CSV table of C-alpha atoms in Angstrom, one decimal:
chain,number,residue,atom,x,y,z
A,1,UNK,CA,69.0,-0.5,55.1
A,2,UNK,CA,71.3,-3.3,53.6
A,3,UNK,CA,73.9,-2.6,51.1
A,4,UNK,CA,76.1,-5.4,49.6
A,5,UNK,CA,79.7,-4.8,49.4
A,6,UNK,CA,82.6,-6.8,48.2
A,7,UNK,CA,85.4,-6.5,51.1
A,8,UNK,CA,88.8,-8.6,50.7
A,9,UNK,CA,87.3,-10.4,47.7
A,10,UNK,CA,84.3,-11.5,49.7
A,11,UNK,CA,80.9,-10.4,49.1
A,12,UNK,CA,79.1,-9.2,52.3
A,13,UNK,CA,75.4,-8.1,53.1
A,14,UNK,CA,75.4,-5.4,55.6
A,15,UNK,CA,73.2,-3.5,58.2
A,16,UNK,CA,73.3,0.4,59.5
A,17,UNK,CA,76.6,0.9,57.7
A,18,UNK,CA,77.0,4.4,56.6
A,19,UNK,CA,80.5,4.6,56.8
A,20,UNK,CA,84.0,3.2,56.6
A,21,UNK,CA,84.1,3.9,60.6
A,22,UNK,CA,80.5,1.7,61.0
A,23,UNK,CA,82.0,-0.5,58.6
A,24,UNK,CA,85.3,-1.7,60.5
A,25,UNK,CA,82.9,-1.4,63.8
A,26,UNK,CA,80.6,-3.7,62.4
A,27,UNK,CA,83.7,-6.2,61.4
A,28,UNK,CA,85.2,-5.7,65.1
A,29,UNK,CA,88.5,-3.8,63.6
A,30,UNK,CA,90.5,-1.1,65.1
A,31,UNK,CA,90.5,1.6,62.7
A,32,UNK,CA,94.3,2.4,64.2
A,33,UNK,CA,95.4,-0.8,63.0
A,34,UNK,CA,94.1,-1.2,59.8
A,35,UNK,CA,95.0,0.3,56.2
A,36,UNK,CA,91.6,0.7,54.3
A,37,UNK,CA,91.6,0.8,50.4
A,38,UNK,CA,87.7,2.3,49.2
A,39,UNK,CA,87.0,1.9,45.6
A,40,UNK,CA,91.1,1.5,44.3
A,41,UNK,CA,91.8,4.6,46.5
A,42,UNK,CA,93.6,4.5,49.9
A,43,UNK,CA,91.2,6.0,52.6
A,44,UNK,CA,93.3,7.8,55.1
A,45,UNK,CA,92.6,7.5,58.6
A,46,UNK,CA,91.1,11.1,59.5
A,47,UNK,CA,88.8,10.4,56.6
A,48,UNK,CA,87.2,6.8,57.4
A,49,UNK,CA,84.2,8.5,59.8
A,50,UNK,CA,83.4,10.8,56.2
A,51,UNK,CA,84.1,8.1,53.9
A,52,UNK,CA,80.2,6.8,52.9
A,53,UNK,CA,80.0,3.4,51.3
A,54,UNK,CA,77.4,2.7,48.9
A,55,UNK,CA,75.7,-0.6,47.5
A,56,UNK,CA,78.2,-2.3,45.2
A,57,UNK,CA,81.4,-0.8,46.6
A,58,UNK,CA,84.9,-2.6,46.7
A,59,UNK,CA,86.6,-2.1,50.0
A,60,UNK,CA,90.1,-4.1,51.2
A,61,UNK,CA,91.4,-3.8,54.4
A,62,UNK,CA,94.9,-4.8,55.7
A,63,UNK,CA,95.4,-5.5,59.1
A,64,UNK,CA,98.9,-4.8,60.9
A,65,UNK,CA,100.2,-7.5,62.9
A,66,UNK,CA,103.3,-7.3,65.2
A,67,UNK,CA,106.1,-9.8,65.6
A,68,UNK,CA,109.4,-10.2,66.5
């Protein structure tokens, strides 16, 4: 089933996600290196895998990035 979610500002139509954890699968991202914000709440990590998203949800994620 499809469900249409707005992530980082962009709306996106997606397949089989049940999840935050399919979710970032589905977009290629480690869920180590990412910060994920579900509905104005920050998701922590331990909780992504029982963190459902629904049809209409707002989701931001923010990527780490190393430098030096």
């Amino acid at each position: 089933m499809s469900k249409t979610l707005v992530v980082n500002g962009e709306r996106r139509t997606v397949e089989g996600v049940a999840t935050l954890t399919d979710l970032l699968g589905s977009l290629g991202l480690d869920p180590a290196a990412v910060v994920v914000e579900h509905n104005l709440a920050i998701v922590r990590r331990p909780a992504l895998t029982g963190t459902t998203v629904a049809d209409g949800d707002t989701i931001e994620i923010v990527h780490f990035v190393g430098g030096g």
